[in-house]
PDB file of C-alpha atoms in Angstrom:
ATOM      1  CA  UNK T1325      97.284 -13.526 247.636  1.00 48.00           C
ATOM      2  CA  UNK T1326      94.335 -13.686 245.485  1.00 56.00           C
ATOM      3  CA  UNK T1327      91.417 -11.651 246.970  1.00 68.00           C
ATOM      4  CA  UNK T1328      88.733 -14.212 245.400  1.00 69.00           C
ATOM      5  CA  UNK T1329      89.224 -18.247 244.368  1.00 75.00           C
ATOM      6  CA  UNK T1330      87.234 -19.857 241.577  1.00 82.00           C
ATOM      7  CA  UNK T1331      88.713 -23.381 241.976  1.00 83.00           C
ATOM      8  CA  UNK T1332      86.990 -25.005 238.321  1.00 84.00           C
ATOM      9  CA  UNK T1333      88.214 -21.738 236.457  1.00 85.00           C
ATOM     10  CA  UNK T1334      91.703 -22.321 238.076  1.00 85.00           C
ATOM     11  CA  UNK T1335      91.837 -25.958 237.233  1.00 86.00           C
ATOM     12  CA  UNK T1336      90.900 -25.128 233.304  1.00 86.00           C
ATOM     13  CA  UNK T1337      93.587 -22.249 233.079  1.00 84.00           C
ATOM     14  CA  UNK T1338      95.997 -25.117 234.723  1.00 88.00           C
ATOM     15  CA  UNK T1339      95.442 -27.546 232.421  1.00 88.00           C
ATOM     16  CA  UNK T1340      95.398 -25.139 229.241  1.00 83.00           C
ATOM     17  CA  UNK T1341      98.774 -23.671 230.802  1.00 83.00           C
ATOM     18  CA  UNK T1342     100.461 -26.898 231.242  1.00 85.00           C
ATOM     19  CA  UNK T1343      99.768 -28.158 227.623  1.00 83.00           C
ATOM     20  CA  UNK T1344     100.435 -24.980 226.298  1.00 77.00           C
ATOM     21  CA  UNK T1345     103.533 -25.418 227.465  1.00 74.00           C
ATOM     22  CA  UNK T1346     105.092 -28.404 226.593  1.00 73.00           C
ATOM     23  CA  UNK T1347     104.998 -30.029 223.397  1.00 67.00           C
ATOM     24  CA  UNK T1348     103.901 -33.459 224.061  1.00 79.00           C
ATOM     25  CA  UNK T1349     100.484 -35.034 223.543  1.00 87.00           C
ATOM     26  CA  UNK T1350      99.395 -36.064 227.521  1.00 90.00           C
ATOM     27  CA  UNK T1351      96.964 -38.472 228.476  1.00 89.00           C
ATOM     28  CA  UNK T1352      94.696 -37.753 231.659  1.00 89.00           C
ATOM     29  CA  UNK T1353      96.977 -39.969 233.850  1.00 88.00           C
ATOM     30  CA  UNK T1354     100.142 -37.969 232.498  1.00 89.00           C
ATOM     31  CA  UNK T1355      98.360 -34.593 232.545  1.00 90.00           C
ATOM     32  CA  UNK T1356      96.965 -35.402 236.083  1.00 89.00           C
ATOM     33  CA  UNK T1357     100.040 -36.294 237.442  1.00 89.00           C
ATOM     34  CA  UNK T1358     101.889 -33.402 236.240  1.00 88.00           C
ATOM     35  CA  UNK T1359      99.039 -30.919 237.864  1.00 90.00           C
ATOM     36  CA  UNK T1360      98.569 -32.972 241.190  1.00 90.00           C
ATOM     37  CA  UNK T1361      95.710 -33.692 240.606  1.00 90.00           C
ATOM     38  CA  UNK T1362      93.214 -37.177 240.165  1.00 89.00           C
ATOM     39  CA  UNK T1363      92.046 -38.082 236.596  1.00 87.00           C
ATOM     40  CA  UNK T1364      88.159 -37.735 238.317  1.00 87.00           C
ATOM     41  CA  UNK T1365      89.017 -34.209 239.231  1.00 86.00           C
ATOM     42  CA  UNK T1366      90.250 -33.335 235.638  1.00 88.00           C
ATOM     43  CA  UNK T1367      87.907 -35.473 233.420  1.00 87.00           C
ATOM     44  CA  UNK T1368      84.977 -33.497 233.016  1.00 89.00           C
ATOM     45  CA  UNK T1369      87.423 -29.985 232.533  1.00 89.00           C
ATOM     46  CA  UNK T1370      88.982 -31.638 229.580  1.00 89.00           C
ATOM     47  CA  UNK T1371      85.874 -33.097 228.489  1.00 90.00           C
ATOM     48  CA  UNK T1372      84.456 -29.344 227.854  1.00 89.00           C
ATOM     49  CA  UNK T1373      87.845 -27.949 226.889  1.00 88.00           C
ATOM     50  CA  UNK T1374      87.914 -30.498 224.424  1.00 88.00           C
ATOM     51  CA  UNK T1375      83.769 -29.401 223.333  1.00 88.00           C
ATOM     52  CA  UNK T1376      84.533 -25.661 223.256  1.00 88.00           C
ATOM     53  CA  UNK T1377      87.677 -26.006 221.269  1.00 84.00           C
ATOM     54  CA  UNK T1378      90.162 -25.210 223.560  1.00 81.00           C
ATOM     55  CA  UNK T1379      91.764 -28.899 223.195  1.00 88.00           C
ATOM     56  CA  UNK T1380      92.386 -30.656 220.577  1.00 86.00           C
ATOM     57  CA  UNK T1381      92.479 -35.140 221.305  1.00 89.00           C
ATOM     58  CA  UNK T1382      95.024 -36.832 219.186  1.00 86.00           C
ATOM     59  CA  UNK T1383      94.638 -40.689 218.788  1.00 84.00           C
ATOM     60  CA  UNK T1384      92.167 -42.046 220.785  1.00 83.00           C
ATOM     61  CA  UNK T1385      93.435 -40.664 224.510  1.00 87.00           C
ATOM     62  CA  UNK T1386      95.654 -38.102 224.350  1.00 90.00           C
ATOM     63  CA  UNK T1387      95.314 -34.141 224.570  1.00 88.00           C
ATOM     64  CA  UNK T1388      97.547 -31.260 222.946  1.00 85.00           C
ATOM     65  CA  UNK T1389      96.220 -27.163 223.493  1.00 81.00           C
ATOM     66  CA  UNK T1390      94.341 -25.786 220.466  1.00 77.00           C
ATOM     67  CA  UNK T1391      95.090 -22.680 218.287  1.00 71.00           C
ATOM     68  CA  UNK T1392      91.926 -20.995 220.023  1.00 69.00           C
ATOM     69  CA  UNK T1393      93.156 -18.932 222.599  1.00 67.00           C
ATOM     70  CA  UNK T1394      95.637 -17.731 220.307  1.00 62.00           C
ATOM     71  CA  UNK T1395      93.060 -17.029 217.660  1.00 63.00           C
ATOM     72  CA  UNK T1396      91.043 -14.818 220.567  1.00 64.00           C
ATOM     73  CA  UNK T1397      93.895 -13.223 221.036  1.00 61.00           C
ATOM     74  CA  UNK T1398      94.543 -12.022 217.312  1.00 55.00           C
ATOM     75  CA  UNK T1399      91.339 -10.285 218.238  1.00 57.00           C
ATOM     76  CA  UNK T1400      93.007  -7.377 220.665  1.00 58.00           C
ATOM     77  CA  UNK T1401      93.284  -4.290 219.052  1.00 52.00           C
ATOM     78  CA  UNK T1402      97.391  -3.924 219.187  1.00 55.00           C
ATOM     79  CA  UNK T1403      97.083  -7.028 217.196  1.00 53.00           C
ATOM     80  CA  UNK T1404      93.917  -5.945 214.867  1.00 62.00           C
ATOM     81  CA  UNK T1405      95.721  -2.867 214.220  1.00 78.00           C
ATOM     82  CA  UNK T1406      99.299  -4.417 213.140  1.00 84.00           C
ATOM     83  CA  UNK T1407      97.786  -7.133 210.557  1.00 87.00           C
ATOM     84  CA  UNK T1408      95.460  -4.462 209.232  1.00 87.00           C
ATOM     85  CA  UNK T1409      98.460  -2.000 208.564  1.00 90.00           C
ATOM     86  CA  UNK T1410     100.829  -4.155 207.792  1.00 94.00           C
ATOM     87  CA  UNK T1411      98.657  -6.621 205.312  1.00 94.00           C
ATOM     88  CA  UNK T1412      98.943  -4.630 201.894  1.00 95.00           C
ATOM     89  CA  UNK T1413     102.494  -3.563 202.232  1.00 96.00           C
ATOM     90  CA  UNK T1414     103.530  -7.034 202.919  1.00 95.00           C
ATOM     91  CA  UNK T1415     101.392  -8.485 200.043  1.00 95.00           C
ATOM     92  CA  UNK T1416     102.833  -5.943 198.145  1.00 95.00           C
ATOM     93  CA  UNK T1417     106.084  -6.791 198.783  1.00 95.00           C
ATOM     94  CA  UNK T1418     105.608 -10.372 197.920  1.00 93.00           C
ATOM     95  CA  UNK T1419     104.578  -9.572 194.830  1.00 93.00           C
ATOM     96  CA  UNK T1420     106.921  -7.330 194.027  1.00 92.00           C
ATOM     97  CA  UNK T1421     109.962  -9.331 195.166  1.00 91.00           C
ATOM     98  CA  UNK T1422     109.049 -12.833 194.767  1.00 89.00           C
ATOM     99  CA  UNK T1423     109.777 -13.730 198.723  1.00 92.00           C
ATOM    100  CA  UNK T1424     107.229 -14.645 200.940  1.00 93.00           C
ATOM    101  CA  UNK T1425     106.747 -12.487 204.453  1.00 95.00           C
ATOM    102  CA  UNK T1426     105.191 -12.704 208.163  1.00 96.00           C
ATOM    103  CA  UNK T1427     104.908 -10.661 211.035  1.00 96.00           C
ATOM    104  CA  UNK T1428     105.681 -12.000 214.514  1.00 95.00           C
ATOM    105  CA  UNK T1429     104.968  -9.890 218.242  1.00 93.00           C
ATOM    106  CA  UNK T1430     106.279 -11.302 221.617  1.00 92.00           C
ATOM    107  CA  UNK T1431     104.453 -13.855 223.257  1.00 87.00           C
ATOM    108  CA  UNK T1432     106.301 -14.025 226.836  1.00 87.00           C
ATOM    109  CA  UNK T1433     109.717 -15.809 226.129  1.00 91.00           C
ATOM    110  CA  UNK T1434     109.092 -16.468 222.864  1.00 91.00           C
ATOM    111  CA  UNK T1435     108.173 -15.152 219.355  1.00 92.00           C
ATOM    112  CA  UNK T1436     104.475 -15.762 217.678  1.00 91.00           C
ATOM    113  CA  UNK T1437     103.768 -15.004 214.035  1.00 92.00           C
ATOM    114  CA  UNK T1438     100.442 -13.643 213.716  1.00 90.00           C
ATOM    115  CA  UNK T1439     100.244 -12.558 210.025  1.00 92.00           C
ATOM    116  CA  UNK T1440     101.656 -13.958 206.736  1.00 93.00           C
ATOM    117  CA  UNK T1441     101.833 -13.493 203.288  1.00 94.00           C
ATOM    118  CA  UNK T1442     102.781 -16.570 200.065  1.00 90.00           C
ATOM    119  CA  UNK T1443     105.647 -15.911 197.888  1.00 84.00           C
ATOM    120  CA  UNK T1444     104.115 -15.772 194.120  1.00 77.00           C
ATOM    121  CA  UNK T1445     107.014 -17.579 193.316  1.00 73.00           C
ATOM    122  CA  UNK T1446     107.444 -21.086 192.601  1.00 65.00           C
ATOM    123  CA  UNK T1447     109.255 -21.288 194.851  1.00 66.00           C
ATOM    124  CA  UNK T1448     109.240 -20.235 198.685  1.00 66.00           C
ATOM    125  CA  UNK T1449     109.499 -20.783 202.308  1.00 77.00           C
ATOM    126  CA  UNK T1450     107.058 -19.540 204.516  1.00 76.00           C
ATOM    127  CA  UNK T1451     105.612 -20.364 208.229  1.00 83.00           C
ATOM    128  CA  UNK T1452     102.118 -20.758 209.245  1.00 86.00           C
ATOM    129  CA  UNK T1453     100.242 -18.521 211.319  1.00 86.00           C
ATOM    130  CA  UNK T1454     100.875 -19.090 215.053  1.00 85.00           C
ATOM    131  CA  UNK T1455     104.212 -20.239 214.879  1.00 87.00           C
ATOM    132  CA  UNK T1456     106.325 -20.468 217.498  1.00 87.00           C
ATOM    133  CA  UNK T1457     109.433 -20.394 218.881  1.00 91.00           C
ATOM    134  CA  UNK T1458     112.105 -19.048 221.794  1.00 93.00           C
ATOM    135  CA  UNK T1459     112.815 -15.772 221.005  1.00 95.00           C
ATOM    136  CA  UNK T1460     116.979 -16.429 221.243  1.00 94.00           C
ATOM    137  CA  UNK T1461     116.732 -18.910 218.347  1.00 93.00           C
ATOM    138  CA  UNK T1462     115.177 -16.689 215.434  1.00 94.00           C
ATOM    139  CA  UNK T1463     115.351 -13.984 213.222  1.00 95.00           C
ATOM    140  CA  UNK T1464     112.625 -12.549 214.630  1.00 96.00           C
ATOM    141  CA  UNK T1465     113.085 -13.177 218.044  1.00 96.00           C
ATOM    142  CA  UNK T1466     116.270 -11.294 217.932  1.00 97.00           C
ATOM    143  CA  UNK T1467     114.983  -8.637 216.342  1.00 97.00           C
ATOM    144  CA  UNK T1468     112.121  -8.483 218.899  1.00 97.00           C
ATOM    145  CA  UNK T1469     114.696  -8.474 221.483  1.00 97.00           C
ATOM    146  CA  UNK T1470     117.578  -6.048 220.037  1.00 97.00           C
ATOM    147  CA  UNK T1471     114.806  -3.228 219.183  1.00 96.00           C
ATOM    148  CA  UNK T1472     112.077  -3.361 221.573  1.00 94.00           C
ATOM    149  CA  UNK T1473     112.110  -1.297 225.067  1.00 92.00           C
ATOM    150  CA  UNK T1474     114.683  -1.912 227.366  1.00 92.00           C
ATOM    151  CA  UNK T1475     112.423  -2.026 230.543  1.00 91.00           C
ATOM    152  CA  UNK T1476     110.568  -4.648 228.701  1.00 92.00           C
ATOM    153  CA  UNK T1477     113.952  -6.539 227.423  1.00 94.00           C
ATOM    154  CA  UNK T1478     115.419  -6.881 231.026  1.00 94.00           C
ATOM    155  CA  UNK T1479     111.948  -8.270 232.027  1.00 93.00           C
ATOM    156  CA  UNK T1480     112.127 -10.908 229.069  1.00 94.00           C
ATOM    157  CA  UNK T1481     115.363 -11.969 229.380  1.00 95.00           C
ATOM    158  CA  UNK T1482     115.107 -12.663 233.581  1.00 93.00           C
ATOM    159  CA  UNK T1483     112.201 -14.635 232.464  1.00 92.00           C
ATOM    160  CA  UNK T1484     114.449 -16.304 229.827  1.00 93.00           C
ATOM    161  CA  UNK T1485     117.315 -16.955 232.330  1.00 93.00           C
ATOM    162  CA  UNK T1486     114.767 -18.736 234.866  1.00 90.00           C
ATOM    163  CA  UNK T1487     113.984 -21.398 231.943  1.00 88.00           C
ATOM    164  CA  UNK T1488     117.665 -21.413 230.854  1.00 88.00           C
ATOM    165  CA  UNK T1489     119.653 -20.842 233.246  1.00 88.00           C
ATOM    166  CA  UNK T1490     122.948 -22.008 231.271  1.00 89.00           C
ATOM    167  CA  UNK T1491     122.567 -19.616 227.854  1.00 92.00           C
ATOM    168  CA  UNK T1492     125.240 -17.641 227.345  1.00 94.00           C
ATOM    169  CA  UNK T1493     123.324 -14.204 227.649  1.00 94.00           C
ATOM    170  CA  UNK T1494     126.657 -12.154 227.148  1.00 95.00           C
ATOM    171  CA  UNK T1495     127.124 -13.277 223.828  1.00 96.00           C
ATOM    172  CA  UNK T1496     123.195 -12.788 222.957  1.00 96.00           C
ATOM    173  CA  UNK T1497     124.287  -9.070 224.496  1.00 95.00           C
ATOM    174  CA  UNK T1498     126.506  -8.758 222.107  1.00 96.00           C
ATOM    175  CA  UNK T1499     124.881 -10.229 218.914  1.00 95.00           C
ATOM    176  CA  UNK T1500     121.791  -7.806 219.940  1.00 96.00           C
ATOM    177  CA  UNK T1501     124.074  -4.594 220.162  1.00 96.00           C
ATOM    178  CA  UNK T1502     125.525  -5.633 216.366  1.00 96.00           C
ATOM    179  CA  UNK T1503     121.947  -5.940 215.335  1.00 96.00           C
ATOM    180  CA  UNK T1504     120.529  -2.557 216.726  1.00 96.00           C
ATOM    181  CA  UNK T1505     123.987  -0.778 215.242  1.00 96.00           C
ATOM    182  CA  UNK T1506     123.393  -2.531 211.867  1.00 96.00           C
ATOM    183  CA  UNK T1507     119.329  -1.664 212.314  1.00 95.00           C
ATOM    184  CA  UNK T1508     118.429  -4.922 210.854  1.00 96.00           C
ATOM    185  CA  UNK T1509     119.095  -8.974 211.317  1.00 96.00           C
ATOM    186  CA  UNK T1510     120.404 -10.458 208.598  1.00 96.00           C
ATOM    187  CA  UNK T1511     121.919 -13.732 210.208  1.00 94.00           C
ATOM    188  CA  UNK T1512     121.415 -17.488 209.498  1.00 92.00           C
ATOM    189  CA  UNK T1513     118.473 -19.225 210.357  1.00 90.00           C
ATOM    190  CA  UNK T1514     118.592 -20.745 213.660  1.00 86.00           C
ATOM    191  CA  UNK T1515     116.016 -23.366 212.791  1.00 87.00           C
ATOM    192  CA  UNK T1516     116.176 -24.128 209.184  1.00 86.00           C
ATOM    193  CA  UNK T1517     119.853 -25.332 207.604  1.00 83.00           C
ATOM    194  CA  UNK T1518     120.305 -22.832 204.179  1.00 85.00           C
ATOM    195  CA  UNK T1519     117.836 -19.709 205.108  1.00 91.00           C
ATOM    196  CA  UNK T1520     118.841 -16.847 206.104  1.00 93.00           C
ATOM    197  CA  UNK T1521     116.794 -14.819 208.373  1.00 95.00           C
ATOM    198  CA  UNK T1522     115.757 -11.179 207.288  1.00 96.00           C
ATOM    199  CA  UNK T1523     113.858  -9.016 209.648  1.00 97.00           C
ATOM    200  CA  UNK T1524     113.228  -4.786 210.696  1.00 97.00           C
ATOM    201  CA  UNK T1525     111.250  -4.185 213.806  1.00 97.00           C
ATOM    202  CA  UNK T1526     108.038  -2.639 213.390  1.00 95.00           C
ATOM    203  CA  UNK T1527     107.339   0.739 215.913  1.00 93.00           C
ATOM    204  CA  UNK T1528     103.732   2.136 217.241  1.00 84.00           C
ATOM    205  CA  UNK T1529     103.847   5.414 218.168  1.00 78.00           C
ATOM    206  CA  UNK T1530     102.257   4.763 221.678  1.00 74.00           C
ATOM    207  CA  UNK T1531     105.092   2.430 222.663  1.00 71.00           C
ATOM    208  CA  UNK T1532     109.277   3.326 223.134  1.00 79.00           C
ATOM    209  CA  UNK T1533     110.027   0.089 221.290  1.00 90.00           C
ATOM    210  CA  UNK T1534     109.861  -2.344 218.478  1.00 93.00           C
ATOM    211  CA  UNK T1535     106.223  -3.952 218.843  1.00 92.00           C
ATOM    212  CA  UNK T1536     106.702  -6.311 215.836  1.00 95.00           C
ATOM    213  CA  UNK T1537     109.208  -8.025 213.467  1.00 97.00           C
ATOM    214  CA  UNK T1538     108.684  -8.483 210.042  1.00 97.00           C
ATOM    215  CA  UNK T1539     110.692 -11.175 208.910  1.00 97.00           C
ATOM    216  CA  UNK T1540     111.136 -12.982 205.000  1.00 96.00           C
ATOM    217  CA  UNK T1541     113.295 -15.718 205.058  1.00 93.00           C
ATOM    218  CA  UNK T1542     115.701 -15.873 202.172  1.00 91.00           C
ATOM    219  CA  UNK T1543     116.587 -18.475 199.828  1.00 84.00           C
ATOM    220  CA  UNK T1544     119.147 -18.021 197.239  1.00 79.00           C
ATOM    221  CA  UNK T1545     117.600 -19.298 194.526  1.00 72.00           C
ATOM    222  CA  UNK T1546     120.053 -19.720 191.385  1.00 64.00           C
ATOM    223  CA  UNK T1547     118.471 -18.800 188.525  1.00 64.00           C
ATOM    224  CA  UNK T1548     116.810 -15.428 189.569  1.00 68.00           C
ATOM    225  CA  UNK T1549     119.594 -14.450 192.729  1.00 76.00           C
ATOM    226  CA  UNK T1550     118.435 -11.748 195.431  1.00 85.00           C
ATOM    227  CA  UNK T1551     121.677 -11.536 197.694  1.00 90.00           C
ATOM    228  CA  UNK T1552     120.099 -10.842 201.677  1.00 91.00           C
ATOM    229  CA  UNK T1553     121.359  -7.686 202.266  1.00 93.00           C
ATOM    230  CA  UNK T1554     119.060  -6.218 198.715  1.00 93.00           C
ATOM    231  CA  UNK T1555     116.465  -8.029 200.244  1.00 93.00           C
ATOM    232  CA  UNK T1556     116.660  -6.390 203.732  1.00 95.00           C
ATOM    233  CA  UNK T1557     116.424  -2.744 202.021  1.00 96.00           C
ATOM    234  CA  UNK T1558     113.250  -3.805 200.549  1.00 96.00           C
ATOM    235  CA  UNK T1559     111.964  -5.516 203.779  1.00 97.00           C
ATOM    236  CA  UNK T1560     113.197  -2.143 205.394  1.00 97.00           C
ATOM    237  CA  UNK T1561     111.114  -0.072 203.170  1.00 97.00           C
ATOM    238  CA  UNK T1562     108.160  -2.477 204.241  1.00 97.00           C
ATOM    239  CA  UNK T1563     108.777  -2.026 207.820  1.00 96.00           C
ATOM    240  CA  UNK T1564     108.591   1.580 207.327  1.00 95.00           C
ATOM    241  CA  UNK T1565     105.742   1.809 205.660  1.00 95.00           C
ATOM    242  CA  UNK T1566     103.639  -0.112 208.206  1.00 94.00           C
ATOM    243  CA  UNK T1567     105.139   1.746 211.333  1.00 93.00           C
ATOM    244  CA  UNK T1568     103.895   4.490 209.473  1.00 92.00           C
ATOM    245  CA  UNK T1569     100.563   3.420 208.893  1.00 89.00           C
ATOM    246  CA  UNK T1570     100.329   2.826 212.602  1.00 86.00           C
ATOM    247  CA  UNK T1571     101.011   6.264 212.968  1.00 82.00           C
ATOM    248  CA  UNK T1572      98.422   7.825 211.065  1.00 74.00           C
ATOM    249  CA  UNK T1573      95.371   8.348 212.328  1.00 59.00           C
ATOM    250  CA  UNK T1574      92.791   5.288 210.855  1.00 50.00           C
ATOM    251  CA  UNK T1575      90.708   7.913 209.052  1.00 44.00           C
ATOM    252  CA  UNK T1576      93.785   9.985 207.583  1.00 43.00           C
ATOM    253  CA  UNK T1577      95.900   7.151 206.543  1.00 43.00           C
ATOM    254  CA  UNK T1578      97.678   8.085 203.006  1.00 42.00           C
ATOM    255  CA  UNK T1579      96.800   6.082 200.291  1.00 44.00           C
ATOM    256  CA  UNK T1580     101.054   6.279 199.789  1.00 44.00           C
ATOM    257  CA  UNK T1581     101.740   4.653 202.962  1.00 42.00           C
ATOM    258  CA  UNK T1582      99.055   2.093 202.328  1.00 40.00           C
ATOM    259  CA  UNK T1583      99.010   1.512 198.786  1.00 44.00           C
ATOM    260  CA  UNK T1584     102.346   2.533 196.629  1.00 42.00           C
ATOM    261  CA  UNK T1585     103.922  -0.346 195.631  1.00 40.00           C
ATOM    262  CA  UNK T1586     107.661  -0.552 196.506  1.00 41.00           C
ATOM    263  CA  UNK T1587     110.547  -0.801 193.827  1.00 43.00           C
ATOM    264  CA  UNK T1588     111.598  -4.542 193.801  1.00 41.00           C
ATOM    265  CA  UNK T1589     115.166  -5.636 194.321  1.00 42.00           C
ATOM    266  CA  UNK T1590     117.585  -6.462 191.538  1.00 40.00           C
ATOM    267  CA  UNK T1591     116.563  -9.837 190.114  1.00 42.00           C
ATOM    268  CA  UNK T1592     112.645  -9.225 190.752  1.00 39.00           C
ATOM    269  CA  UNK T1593     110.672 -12.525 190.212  1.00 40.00           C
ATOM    270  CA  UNK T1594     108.236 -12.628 186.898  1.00 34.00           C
TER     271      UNK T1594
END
């Protein structure tokens, strides 16, 4: 049991937990109802939720959660420390291989990309910045899973299994040994029909697993062809380079690990 109560901070973190988690746009009435609560006793929470930024109203009535807890949260230093490192080596591997990139961490059940780099080609596919989705249904979600800790993988996937109870978690067992064998995901898209997923785990010294994913999502495209699994060596490469700059102390880090630009993959973009 809680030692002290702030009932207004509780009913705030309610309401920004409930919309967080479902994807609908709730009225009061709706969002009331699902807390237990009276439209009275929420009305003047939202009302400064909505003020500070925390809420977002779409149409005239209804309510979905913001991007600004998760922009706070870009702000802990794991998460300072990743986009810093990994930012030049993944714009340099955009460049150099015409694909576009993004880095996603583990967000409870789920996957969250908190860094991203444009393909310089014409053409691309890429996903914004806080992007989200179960971890069992992408590229980088599996890769999140197959390569980070096991203490911290039996903790996600009870916490998966109370949500789902009915997914088929010796099959995911089994795609997730293939992957950490292999050392990479190359698999199709779960989402998208026609991309195929890419992604290397990312490692910090000061933890036993993957912290990270970085993910490009292929596209075969006809008249300059990159075939996935030349594309995964370079996005290897990539992934190495930024676990390494992670382990080098800030004031020591090699203008190599940082800097050098990586060779491109047969059928490098103009």
């Amino acid at each position: 049991m809680a030692r002290y109560s702030a009932p207004a901070l509780e009913k705030g973190l309610d309401i920004l937990e409930h919309l967080s988690s479902t994807r609908a746009a709730l009225n009061l009435g709706e969002l009331a109802d699902a807390l237990g609560r009276t439209r009275s006793e929420i009305f003047r929470m939202v009302a400064v939720l909505e003020a500070r930024g925390y809420l977002e109203r779409v149409g005239a009535d209804r309510y979905v959660a913001a991007d600004k807890l998760f922009r706070l949260g870009l702000n802990r230093p794991l998460h300072r420390s990743l986009t810093d490192a990994a930012l030049p080596v993944m714009r340099d591997f955009a460049e150099s291989t015409g694909y576009s990139c993004h880095l996603a961490v583990p967000s409870g059940t789920q996957m969250v990309v908190i860094a991203r780099v444009e393909s310089v080609s014409h053409i691309g596919f890429s996903v914004r910045i806080g992007y989200r989705q179960p971890l069992v249904r992408t590229g980088s979600g599996h890769c999140l899973l197959a390569f980070m800790s096991e203490r911290r993988r039996e903790r996600t996937l009870a916490a998966i299994a109370v949500e789902e109870p009915g997914f088929d978690f010796a099959a995911l067992a089994a795609r997730l040994d293939q992957f950490r064998r292999a050392g990479r995901i190359v698999r199709a898209s779960g989402i998208t029909d026609g991309v195929t997923d890419v992604s290397l785990p990312i490692f910090d010294p000061e933890d036993t697993g993957a912290v990270a994913a970085l993910t490009c999502p292929h596209l075969r495209i006809l008249s300059d062809p990159v075939e996935p699994e030349a594309l995964a060596d370079e996005v290897d490469r990539s992934a190495q380079r930024i676990s390494a700059a992670l382990a080098a102390p800030v004031a020591a880090l090699d203008a190599d690990v940082i800097h050098s630009r990586p060779a491109a993959p047969k059928g490098e973009r103009n």
